[in-house]
Amino acid sequence: MNSAMRRCGHQALGIRRALYTTNQTITKTFQPTDEQKVRGLILNHALTKVNQLGWTPAAIEQAATDLNYPPTTVLAYNGMPLIKHFMFDALNKTSIDQLHEFKTPIDRIRCLCRVRLRQTQPYIRHWHDAFLQMMEPKYELAAASWFFTLATRMWEMSGDQSLQIDWDRKRAVLADVYVATELYMCEDTSADFGDTWKYLDEAIEHMEDNARGMNRAPDLRLCDVGNEPASGGHSSE
């Protein structure tokens, strides 16, 4: 399990780097035009074509044809319009009515991660290809912002009350955990993705342990970024 965690962490490196450099958001609200409504209908239907045609323009064109629209109604040179549509839609569906039943923010985070992963599950055999498209240089920052916003949504829903100095770090770390877990899920062949849920539990436990350690030893955080410990502080041994 540990070797698999390291492998998935390395695969997510491109998006991980961008997570620490972007503050973009996808939470703006707007009233869709008729054209945007048609686009949404086509892209929603295109998701049913993913397992047959992948995250491709062909899936979008086939969906448009099925709905009696011209195949070029949604212009697409790759799968990114469909991937982006899925990411927005999944973000809006990442919620749980019974979150108050969980005692701690970290328990709520774990549950929210499962809810979001379950949305990717129907497309998981093609999701690695989606990741490869998102990691292309011209899309990397936008994709990172989607995962960063997902992590923000999860922490907000969990009731976390961190100060700003911890808030940005915690969002980035959670986004990193989520990305790595999704990549692990792409290769998971266990029954009902049981190994993925174990991986997620271990990753969140590790995240929580690291957070507790940083809260107990603020001097170590200074050392981690290349600074000398404060005068009179303890060594990092």
PDB file of N, CA and C in Angstrom, residues 1-2 4-5 7-8 114 117-118 125 180-203:
ATOM      1  N   MET A   1       0.831  -1.209   0.000  1.00  0.00           N
ATOM      2  CA  MET A   1       0.000   0.000   0.000  1.00  0.00           C
ATOM      3  C   MET A   1       0.862   1.254   0.000  1.00  0.00           C
ATOM      4  N   ASN A   2       1.966   1.257   0.788  1.00  0.00           N
ATOM      5  CA  ASN A   2       2.823   2.439   0.852  1.00  0.00           C
ATOM      6  C   ASN A   2       3.474   2.730  -0.482  1.00  0.00           C
ATOM      7  N   ALA A   4       2.315   1.947  -3.407  1.00  0.00           N
ATOM      8  CA  ALA A   4       1.270   2.445  -4.297  1.00  0.00           C
ATOM      9  C   ALA A   4       0.978   3.913  -4.012  1.00  0.00           C
ATOM     10  N   MET A   5       0.986   4.282  -2.724  1.00  0.00           N
ATOM     11  CA  MET A   5       0.763   5.675  -2.360  1.00  0.00           C
ATOM     12  C   MET A   5       1.846   6.567  -2.945  1.00  0.00           C
ATOM     13  N   ARG A   7       3.670   5.929  -5.608  1.00  0.00           N
ATOM     14  CA  ARG A   7       3.547   5.957  -7.055  1.00  0.00           C
ATOM     15  C   ARG A   7       2.482   6.947  -7.496  1.00  0.00           C
ATOM     16  N   CYS A   8       1.322   6.910  -6.838  1.00  0.00           N
ATOM     17  CA  CYS A   8       0.248   7.834  -7.194  1.00  0.00           C
ATOM     18  C   CYS A   8       0.630   9.270  -6.871  1.00  0.00           C
ATOM     19  N   ARG A 114     -15.142  10.689  -0.275  1.00  0.00           N
ATOM     20  CA  ARG A 114     -15.798   9.492  -0.802  1.00  0.00           C
ATOM     21  C   ARG A 114     -16.948   9.861  -1.745  1.00  0.00           C
ATOM     22  N   LEU A 117     -15.369  11.019  -5.005  1.00  0.00           N
ATOM     23  CA  LEU A 117     -14.767   9.905  -5.731  1.00  0.00           C
ATOM     24  C   LEU A 117     -15.825   9.015  -6.368  1.00  0.00           C
ATOM     25  N   ARG A 118     -16.952   8.846  -5.690  1.00  0.00           N
ATOM     26  CA  ARG A 118     -18.037   8.042  -6.246  1.00  0.00           C
ATOM     27  C   ARG A 118     -18.569   8.646  -7.544  1.00  0.00           C
ATOM     28  N   ARG A 125     -12.245   3.988 -15.577  1.00  0.00           N
ATOM     29  CA  ARG A 125     -11.349   3.301 -16.513  1.00  0.00           C
ATOM     30  C   ARG A 125     -10.833   4.230 -17.602  1.00  0.00           C
ATOM     31  N   ALA A 180      -4.142  12.291  -5.633  1.00  0.00           N
ATOM     32  CA  ALA A 180      -3.423  11.023  -5.544  1.00  0.00           C
ATOM     33  C   ALA A 180      -4.394   9.851  -5.380  1.00  0.00           C
ATOM     34  N   THR A 181      -5.462  10.055  -4.604  1.00  0.00           N
ATOM     35  CA  THR A 181      -6.436   8.984  -4.397  1.00  0.00           C
ATOM     36  C   THR A 181      -7.186   8.671  -5.678  1.00  0.00           C
ATOM     37  N   GLU A 182      -7.527   9.683  -6.441  1.00  0.00           N
ATOM     38  CA  GLU A 182      -8.216   9.448  -7.707  1.00  0.00           C
ATOM     39  C   GLU A 182      -7.329   8.666  -8.664  1.00  0.00           C
ATOM     40  N   LEU A 183      -6.051   8.986  -8.694  1.00  0.00           N
ATOM     41  CA  LEU A 183      -5.129   8.258  -9.556  1.00  0.00           C
ATOM     42  C   LEU A 183      -4.962   6.812  -9.087  1.00  0.00           C
ATOM     43  N   TYR A 184      -4.944   6.616  -7.777  1.00  0.00           N
ATOM     44  CA  TYR A 184      -4.900   5.257  -7.247  1.00  0.00           C
ATOM     45  C   TYR A 184      -6.144   4.489  -7.681  1.00  0.00           C
ATOM     46  N   MET A 185      -7.280   5.133  -7.624  1.00  0.00           N
ATOM     47  CA  MET A 185      -8.551   4.507  -7.995  1.00  0.00           C
ATOM     48  C   MET A 185      -8.543   4.036  -9.449  1.00  0.00           C
ATOM     49  N   CYS A 186      -7.818   4.749 -10.314  1.00  0.00           N
ATOM     50  CA  CYS A 186      -7.745   4.379 -11.726  1.00  0.00           C
ATOM     51  C   CYS A 186      -7.177   2.971 -11.921  1.00  0.00           C
ATOM     52  N   GLU A 187      -6.320   2.535 -11.002  1.00  0.00           N
ATOM     53  CA  GLU A 187      -5.669   1.237 -11.131  1.00  0.00           C
ATOM     54  C   GLU A 187      -6.215   0.197 -10.158  1.00  0.00           C
ATOM     55  N   ASP A 188      -7.196   0.569  -9.374  1.00  0.00           N
ATOM     56  CA  ASP A 188      -7.728  -0.322  -8.346  1.00  0.00           C
ATOM     57  C   ASP A 188      -8.680  -1.352  -8.968  1.00  0.00           C
ATOM     58  N   THR A 189      -8.396  -2.626  -8.732  1.00  0.00           N
ATOM     59  CA  THR A 189      -9.262  -3.692  -9.233  1.00  0.00           C
ATOM     60  C   THR A 189      -9.945  -4.440  -8.089  1.00  0.00           C
ATOM     61  N   SER A 190      -9.859  -3.935  -6.876  1.00  0.00           N
ATOM     62  CA  SER A 190     -10.472  -4.609  -5.727  1.00  0.00           C
ATOM     63  C   SER A 190     -11.988  -4.453  -5.754  1.00  0.00           C
ATOM     64  N   ALA A 191     -12.672  -5.305  -5.014  1.00  0.00           N
ATOM     65  CA  ALA A 191     -14.135  -5.283  -4.982  1.00  0.00           C
ATOM     66  C   ALA A 191     -14.640  -3.959  -4.437  1.00  0.00           C
ATOM     67  N   ASP A 192     -15.534  -3.308  -5.191  1.00  0.00           N
ATOM     68  CA  ASP A 192     -16.125  -2.022  -4.806  1.00  0.00           C
ATOM     69  C   ASP A 192     -15.062  -1.004  -4.402  1.00  0.00           C
ATOM     70  N   PHE A 193     -13.878  -1.102  -5.019  1.00  0.00           N
ATOM     71  CA  PHE A 193     -12.778  -0.162  -4.781  1.00  0.00           C
ATOM     72  C   PHE A 193     -12.390  -0.118  -3.304  1.00  0.00           C
ATOM     73  N   GLY A 194     -12.423  -1.276  -2.675  1.00  0.00           N
ATOM     74  CA  GLY A 194     -12.070  -1.340  -1.259  1.00  0.00           C
ATOM     75  C   GLY A 194     -10.670  -0.837  -0.970  1.00  0.00           C
ATOM     76  N   ASP A 195      -9.719  -1.134  -1.852  1.00  0.00           N
ATOM     77  CA  ASP A 195      -8.340  -0.675  -1.633  1.00  0.00           C
ATOM     78  C   ASP A 195      -8.239   0.841  -1.739  1.00  0.00           C
ATOM     79  N   THR A 196      -9.066   1.422  -2.588  1.00  0.00           N
ATOM     80  CA  THR A 196      -9.065   2.886  -2.710  1.00  0.00           C
ATOM     81  C   THR A 196      -9.508   3.537  -1.411  1.00  0.00           C
ATOM     82  N   TRP A 197     -10.556   2.979  -0.785  1.00  0.00           N
ATOM     83  CA  TRP A 197     -11.036   3.563   0.475  1.00  0.00           C
ATOM     84  C   TRP A 197      -9.993   3.402   1.574  1.00  0.00           C
ATOM     85  N   LYS A 198      -9.247   2.283   1.565  1.00  0.00           N
ATOM     86  CA  LYS A 198      -8.154   2.110   2.525  1.00  0.00           C
ATOM     87  C   LYS A 198      -7.050   3.134   2.260  1.00  0.00           C
ATOM     88  N   TYR A 199      -6.732   3.305   0.993  1.00  0.00           N
ATOM     89  CA  TYR A 199      -5.719   4.292   0.610  1.00  0.00           C
ATOM     90  C   TYR A 199      -6.126   5.683   1.088  1.00  0.00           C
ATOM     91  N   LEU A 200      -7.392   6.046   0.848  1.00  0.00           N
ATOM     92  CA  LEU A 200      -7.890   7.362   1.270  1.00  0.00           C
ATOM     93  C   LEU A 200      -7.798   7.517   2.777  1.00  0.00           C
ATOM     94  N   ASP A 201      -8.212   6.502   3.525  1.00  0.00           N
ATOM     95  CA  ASP A 201      -8.159   6.574   4.987  1.00  0.00           C
ATOM     96  C   ASP A 201      -6.722   6.783   5.471  1.00  0.00           C
ATOM     97  N   GLU A 202      -5.766   6.044   4.873  1.00  0.00           N
ATOM     98  CA  GLU A 202      -4.367   6.184   5.273  1.00  0.00           C
ATOM     99  C   GLU A 202      -3.833   7.567   4.920  1.00  0.00           C
ATOM    100  N   ALA A 203      -4.202   8.062   3.736  1.00  0.00           N
ATOM    101  CA  ALA A 203      -3.716   9.372   3.308  1.00  0.00           C
ATOM    102  C   ALA A 203      -4.260  10.481   4.205  1.00  0.00           C
TER     103      ALA A 203
END
